[in-house]
PDB file of C-alpha atoms in Angstrom:
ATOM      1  CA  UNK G   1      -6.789 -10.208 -17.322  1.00 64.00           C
ATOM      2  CA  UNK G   2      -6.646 -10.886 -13.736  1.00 71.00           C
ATOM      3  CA  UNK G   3      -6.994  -8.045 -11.353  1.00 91.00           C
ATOM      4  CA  UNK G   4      -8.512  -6.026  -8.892  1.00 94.00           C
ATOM      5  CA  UNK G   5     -11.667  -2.893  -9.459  1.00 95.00           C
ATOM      6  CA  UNK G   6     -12.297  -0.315  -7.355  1.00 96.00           C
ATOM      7  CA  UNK G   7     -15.252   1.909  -8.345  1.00 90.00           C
ATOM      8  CA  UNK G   8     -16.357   4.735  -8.796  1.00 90.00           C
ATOM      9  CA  UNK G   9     -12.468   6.182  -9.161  1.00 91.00           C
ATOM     10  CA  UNK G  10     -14.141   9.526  -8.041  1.00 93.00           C
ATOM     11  CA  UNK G  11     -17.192  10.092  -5.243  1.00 93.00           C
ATOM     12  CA  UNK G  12     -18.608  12.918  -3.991  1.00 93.00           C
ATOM     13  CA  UNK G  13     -20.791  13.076  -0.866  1.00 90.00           C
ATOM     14  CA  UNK G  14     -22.543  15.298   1.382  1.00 90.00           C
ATOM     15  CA  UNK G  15     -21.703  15.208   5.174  1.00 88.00           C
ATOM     16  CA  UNK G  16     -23.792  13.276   6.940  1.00 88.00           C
ATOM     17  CA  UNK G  17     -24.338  10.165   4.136  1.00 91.00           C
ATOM     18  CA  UNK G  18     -22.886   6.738   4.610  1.00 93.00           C
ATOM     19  CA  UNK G  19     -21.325   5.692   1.180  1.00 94.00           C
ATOM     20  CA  UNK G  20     -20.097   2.340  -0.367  1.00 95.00           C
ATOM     21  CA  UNK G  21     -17.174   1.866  -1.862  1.00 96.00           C
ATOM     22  CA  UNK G  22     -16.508  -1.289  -3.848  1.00 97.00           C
ATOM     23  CA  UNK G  23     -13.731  -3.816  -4.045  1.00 97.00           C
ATOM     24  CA  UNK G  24     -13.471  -6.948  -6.723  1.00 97.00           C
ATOM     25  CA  UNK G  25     -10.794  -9.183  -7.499  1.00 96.00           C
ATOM     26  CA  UNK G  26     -10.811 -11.937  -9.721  1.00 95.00           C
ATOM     27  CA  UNK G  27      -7.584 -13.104  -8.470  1.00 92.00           C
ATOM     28  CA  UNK G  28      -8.883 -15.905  -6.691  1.00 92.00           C
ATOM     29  CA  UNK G  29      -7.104 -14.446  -3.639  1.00 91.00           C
ATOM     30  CA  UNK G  30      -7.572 -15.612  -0.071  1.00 89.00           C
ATOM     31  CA  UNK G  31      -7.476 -12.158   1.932  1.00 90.00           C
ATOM     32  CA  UNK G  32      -8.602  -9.095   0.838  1.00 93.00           C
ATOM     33  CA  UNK G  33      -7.209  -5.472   2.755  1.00 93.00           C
ATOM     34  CA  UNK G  34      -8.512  -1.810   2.895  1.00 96.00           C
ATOM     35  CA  UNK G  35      -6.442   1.607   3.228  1.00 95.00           C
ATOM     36  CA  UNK G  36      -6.671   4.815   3.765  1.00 96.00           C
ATOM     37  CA  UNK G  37      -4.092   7.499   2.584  1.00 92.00           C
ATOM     38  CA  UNK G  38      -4.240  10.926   3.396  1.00 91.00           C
ATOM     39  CA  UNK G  39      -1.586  13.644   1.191  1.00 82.00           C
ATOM     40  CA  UNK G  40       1.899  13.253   2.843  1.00 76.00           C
ATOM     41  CA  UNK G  41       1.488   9.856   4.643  1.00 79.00           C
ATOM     42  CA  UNK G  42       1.636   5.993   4.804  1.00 84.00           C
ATOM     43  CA  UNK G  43      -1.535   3.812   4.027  1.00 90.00           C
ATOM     44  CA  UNK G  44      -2.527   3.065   7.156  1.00 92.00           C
ATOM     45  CA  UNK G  45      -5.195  -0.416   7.365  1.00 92.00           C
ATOM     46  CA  UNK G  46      -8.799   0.172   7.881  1.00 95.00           C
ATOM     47  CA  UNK G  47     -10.413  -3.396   7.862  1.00 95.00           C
ATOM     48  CA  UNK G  48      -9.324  -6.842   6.297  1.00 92.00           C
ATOM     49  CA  UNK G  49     -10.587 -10.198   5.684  1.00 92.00           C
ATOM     50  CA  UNK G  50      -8.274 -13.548   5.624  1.00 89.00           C
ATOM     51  CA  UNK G  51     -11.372 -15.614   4.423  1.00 89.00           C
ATOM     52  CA  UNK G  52     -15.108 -15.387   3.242  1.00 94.00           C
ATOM     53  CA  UNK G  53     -17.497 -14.260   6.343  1.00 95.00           C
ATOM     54  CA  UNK G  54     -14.995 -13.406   8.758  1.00 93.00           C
ATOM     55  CA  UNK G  55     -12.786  -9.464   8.458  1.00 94.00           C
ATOM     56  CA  UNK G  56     -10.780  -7.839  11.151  1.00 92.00           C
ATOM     57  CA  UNK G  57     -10.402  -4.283  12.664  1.00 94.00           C
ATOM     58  CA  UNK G  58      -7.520  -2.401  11.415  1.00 91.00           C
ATOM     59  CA  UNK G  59      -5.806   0.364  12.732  1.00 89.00           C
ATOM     60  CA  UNK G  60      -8.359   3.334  12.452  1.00 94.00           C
ATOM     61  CA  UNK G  61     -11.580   0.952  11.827  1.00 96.00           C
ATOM     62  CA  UNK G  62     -13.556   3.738  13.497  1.00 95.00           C
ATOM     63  CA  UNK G  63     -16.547   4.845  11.614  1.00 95.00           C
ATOM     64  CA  UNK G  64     -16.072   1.840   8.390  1.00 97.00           C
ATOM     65  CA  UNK G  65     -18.223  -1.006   8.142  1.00 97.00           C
ATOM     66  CA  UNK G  66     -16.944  -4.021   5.574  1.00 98.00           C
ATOM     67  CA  UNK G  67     -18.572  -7.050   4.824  1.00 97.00           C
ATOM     68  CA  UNK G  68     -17.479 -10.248   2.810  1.00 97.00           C
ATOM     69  CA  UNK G  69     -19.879 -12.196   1.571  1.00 97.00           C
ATOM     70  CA  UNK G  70     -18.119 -13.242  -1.642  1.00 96.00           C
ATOM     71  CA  UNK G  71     -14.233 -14.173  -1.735  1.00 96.00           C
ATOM     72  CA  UNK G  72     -14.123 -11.855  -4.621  1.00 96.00           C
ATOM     73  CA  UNK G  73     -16.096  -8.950  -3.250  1.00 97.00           C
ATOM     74  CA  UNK G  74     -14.822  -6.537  -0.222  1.00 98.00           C
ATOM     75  CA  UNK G  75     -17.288  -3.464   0.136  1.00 98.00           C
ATOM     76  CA  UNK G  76     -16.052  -0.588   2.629  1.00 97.00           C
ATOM     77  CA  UNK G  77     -18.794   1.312   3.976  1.00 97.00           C
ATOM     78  CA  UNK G  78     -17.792   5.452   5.251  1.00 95.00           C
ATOM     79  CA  UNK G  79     -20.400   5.955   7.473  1.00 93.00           C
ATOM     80  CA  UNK G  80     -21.508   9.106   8.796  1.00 88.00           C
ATOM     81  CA  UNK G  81     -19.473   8.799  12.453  1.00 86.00           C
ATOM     82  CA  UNK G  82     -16.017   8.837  10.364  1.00 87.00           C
ATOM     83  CA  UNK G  83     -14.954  12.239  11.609  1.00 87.00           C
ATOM     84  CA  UNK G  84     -12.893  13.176   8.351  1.00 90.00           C
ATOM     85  CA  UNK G  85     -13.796  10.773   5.483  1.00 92.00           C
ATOM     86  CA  UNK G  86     -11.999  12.486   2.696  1.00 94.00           C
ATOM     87  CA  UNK G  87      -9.308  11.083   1.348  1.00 95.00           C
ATOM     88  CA  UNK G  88      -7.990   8.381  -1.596  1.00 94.00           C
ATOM     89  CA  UNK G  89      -9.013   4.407  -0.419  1.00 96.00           C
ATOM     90  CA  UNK G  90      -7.104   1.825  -1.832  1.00 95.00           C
ATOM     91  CA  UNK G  91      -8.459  -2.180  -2.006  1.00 96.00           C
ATOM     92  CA  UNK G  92      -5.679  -5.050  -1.784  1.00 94.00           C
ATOM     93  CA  UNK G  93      -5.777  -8.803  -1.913  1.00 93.00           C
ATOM     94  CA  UNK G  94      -3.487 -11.812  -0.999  1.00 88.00           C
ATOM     95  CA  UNK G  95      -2.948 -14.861  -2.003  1.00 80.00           C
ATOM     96  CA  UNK G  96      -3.045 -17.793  -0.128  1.00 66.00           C
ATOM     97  CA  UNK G  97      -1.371 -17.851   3.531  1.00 57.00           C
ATOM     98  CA  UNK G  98       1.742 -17.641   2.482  1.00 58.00           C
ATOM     99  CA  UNK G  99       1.308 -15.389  -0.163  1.00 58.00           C
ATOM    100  CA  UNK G 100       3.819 -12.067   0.576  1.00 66.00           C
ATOM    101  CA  UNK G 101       2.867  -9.579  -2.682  1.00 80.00           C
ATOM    102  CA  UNK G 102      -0.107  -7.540  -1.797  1.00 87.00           C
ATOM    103  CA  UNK G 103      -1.952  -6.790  -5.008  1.00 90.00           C
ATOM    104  CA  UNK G 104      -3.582  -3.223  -4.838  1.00 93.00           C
ATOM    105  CA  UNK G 105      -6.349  -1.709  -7.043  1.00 94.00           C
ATOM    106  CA  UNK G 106      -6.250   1.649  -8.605  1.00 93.00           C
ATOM    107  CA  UNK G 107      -7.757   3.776  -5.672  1.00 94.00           C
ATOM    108  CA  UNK G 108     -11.033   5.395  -5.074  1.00 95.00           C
ATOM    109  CA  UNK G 109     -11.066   9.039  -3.952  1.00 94.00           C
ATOM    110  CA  UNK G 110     -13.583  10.215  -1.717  1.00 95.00           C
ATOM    111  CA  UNK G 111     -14.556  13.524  -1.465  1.00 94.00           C
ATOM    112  CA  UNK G 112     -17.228  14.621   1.538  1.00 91.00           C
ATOM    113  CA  UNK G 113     -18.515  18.429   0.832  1.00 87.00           C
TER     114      UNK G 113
ATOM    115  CA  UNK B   1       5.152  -2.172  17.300  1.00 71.00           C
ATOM    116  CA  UNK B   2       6.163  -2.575  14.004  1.00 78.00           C
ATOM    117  CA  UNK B   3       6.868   0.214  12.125  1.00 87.00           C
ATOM    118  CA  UNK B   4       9.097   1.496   9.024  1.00 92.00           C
ATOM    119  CA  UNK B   5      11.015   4.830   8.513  1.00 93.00           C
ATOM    120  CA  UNK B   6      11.484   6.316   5.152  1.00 93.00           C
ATOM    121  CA  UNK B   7      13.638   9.405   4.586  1.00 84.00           C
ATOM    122  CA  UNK B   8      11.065  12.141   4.256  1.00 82.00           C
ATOM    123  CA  UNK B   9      10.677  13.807   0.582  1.00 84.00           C
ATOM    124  CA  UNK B  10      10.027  15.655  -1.635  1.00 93.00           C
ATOM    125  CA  UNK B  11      13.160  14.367  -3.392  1.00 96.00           C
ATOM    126  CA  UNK B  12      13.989  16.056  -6.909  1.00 97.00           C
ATOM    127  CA  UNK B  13      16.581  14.931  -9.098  1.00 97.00           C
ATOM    128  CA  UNK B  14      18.199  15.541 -12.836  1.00 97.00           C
ATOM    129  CA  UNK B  15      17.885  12.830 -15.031  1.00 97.00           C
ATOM    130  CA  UNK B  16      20.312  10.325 -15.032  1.00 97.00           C
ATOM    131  CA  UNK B  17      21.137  11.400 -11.300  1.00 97.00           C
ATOM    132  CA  UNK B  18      21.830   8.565  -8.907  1.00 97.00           C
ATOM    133  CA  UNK B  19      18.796   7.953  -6.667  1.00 97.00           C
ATOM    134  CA  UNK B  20      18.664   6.307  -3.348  1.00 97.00           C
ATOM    135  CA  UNK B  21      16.137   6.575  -0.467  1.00 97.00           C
ATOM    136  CA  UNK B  22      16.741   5.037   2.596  1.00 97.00           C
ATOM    137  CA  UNK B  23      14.444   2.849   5.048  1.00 97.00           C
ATOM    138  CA  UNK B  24      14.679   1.442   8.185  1.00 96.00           C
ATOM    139  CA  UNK B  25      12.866  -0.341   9.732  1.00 93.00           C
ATOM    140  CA  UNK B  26      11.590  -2.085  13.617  1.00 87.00           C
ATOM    141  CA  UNK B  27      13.347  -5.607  14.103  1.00 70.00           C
ATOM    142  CA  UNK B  28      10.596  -7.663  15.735  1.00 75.00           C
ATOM    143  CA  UNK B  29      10.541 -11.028  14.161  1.00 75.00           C
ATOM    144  CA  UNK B  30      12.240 -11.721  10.448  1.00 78.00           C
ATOM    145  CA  UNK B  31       9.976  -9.605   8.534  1.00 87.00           C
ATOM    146  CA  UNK B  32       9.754  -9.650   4.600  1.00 89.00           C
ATOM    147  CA  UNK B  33      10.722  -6.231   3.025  1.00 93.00           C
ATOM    148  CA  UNK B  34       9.009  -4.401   0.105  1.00 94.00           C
ATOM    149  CA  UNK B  35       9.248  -1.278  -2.120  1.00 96.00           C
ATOM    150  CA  UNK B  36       6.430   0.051  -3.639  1.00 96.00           C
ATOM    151  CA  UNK B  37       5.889   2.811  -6.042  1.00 96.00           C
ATOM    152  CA  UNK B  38       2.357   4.300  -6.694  1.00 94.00           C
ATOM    153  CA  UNK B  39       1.737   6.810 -10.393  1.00 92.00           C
ATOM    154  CA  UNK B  40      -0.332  10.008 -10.108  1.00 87.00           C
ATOM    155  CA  UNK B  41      -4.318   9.076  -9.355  1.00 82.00           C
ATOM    156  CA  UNK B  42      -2.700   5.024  -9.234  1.00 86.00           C
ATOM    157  CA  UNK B  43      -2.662   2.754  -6.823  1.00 88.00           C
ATOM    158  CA  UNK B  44       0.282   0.656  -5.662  1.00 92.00           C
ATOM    159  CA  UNK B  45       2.388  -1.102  -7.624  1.00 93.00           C
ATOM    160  CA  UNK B  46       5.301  -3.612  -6.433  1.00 93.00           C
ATOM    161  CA  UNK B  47       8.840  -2.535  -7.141  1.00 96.00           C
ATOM    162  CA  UNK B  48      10.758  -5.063  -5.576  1.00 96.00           C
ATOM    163  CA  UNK B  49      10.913  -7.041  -2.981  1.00 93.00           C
ATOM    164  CA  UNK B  50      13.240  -9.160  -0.560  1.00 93.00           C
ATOM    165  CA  UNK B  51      12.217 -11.901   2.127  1.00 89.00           C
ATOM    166  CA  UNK B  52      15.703 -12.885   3.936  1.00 89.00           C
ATOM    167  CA  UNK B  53      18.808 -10.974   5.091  1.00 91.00           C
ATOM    168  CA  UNK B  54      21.302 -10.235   2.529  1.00 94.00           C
ATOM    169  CA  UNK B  55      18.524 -10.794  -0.675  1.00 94.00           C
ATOM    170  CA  UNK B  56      18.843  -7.837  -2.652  1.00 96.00           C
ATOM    171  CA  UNK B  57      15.722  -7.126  -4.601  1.00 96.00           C
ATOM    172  CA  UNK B  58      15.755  -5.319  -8.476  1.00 97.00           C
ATOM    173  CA  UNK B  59      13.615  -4.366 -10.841  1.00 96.00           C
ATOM    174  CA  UNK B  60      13.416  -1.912 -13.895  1.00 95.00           C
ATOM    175  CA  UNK B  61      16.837  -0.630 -12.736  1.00 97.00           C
ATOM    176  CA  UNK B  62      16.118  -0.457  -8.999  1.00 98.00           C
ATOM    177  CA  UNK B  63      17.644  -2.151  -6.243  1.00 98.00           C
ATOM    178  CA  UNK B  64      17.438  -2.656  -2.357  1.00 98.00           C
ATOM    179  CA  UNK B  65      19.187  -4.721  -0.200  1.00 97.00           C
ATOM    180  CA  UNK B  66      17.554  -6.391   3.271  1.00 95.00           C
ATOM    181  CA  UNK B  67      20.524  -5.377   6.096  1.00 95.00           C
ATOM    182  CA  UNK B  68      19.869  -7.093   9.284  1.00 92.00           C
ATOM    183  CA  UNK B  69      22.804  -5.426  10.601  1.00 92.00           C
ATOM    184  CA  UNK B  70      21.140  -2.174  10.418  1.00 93.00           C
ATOM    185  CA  UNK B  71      17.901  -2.917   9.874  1.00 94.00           C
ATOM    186  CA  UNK B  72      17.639  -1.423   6.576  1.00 96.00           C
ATOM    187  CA  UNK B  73      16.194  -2.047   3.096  1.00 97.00           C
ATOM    188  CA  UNK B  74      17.456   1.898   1.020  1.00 98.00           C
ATOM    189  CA  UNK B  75      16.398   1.706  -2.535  1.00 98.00           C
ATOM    190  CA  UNK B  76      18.780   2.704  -5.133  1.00 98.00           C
ATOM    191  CA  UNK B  77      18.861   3.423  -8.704  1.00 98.00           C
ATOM    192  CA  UNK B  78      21.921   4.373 -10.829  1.00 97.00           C
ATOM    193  CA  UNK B  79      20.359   6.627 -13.228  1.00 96.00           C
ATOM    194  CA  UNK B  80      16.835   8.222 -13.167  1.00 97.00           C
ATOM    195  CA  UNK B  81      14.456   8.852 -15.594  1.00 97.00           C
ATOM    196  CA  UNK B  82      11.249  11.193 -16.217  1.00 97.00           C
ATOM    197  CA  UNK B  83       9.360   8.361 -16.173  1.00 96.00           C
ATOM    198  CA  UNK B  84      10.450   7.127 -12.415  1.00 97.00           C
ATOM    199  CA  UNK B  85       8.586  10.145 -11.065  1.00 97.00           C
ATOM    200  CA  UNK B  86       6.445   8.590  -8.532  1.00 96.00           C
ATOM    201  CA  UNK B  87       5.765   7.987  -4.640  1.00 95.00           C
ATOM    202  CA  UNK B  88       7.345   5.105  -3.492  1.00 96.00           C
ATOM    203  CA  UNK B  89       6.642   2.931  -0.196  1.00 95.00           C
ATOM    204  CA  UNK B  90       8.871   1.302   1.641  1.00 95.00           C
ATOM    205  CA  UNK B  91       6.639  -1.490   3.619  1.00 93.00           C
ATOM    206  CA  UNK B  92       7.380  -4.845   5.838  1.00 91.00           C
ATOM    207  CA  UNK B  93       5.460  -7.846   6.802  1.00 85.00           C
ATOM    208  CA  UNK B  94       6.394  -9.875   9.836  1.00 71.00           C
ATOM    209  CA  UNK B  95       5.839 -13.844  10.640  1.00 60.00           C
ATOM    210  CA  UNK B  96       2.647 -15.335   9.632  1.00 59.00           C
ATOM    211  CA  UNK B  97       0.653 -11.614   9.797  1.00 58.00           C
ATOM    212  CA  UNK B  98      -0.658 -10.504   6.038  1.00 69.00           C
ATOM    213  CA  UNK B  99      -0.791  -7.388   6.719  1.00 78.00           C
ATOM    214  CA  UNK B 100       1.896  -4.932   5.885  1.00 86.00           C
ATOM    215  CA  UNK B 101       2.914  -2.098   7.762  1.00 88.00           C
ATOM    216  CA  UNK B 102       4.331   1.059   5.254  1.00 91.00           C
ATOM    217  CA  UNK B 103       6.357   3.647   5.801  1.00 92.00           C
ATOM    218  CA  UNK B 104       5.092   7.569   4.914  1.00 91.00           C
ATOM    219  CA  UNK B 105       6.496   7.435   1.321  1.00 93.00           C
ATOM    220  CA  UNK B 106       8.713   9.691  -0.819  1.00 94.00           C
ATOM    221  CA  UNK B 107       7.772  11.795  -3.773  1.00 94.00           C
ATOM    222  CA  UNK B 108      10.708  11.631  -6.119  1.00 96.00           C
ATOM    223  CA  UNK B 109      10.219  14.108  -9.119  1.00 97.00           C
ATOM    224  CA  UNK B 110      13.108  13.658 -12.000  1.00 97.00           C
ATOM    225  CA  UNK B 111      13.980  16.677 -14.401  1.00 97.00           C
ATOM    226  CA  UNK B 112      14.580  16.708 -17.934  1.00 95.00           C
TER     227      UNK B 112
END
């Protein structure tokens, strides 16, 4: 079955560590998207990537690093100058340019102590 | 900038209760509209969506209807269920852009 992982579903961290979070989709999908939501709000866009090698700043990119070396692989790094990393990250993909349904995998909650 | 407006939860309803949730949203451009409903500990999952004025979108019961007029997309559902307990999302996504923009959801919890 075609899809999208996110993994670990749960991670805890002590303050001060960067930590990866991973993204795969075997969807064959173009762009891939990452989100942050915090209890009570919107996902709001952290980084995403239209095509292999190249990803874009979202709106609160501060303190993530992505990469995308693989069009089926989107890591988000939480490094240690995001200010309040807690919260549940969601992965998305895209496909093609015209494609409008944004696919979204089951989450990844981050938990800094 | 674009943005979207959802009518703020919690929202609690009997079963079998008629549901609707409204969302509005900024009119730059012809954006496509989308609802989105995400499961305890889930991700998102697409409800329905609706890519020109006057579409109406449905699924699983559910239905929303792009208004240009009033720049509007409210969900609606003639009878609930348990099982429709959820957040749901109302999002947009304008011109050639991928990304959406969503609004700040609404918990609906249904009663037995």
């Amino acid at each position: 079955d075609g899809g999208i992982t996110q993994s670990p579903k749960y991670l805890f961290r002590k303050e001060g560590q960067n930590v990866t979070l991973s993204c795969e989709q075997n969807l064959n999908h173009d762009a891939m998207y990452w989100y942050r939501q915090d209890p009570g709000q919107g996902l709001r866009l952290i980084y995403y990537s239209q095509i292999v090698n190249d990803f874009q700043k979202g709106d609160i990119a501060e303190g993530y690093s992505v990469s995308r070396e693989k069009k089926e692989s989107f890591p988000l790094t939480v490094t240690s100058a995001q200010k309040n990393p807690t919260a549940f990250y969601l992965c998305a993909s895209t496909l093609g340019p015209n494609g409008n349904e944004q696919f979204f995998g089951p989450g990844t909650r981050l938990t800094v102590l | 900038g674009d943005s979207v407006t959802q009518m703020e939860g919690p929202v609690t309803l009997s079963e079998e209760a008629f549901l609707t949730i409204n969302c509005t949203y900024t009119a730059t451009g012809y954006p496509s509209l989308f609802w989105y409903v995400q499961y305890p500990g889930e991700g998102l999952q697409l409800l329905l969506k609706a890519t020109k004025a006057d579409d109406k979108g449905s699924n699983k019961g559910f239905e929303a209807t792009y208004r240009k007029e009033t720049t509007s997309f409210h969900l609606e559902k003639g009878s609930v269920q348990v099982s429709d307990s959820a957040v749901y999302f109302c999002a947009r996504r304008a011109g050639s852009a991928r990304q959406l923009t969503f609004g700040s959801g609404t918990q609906l919890t249904v009663l037995p």
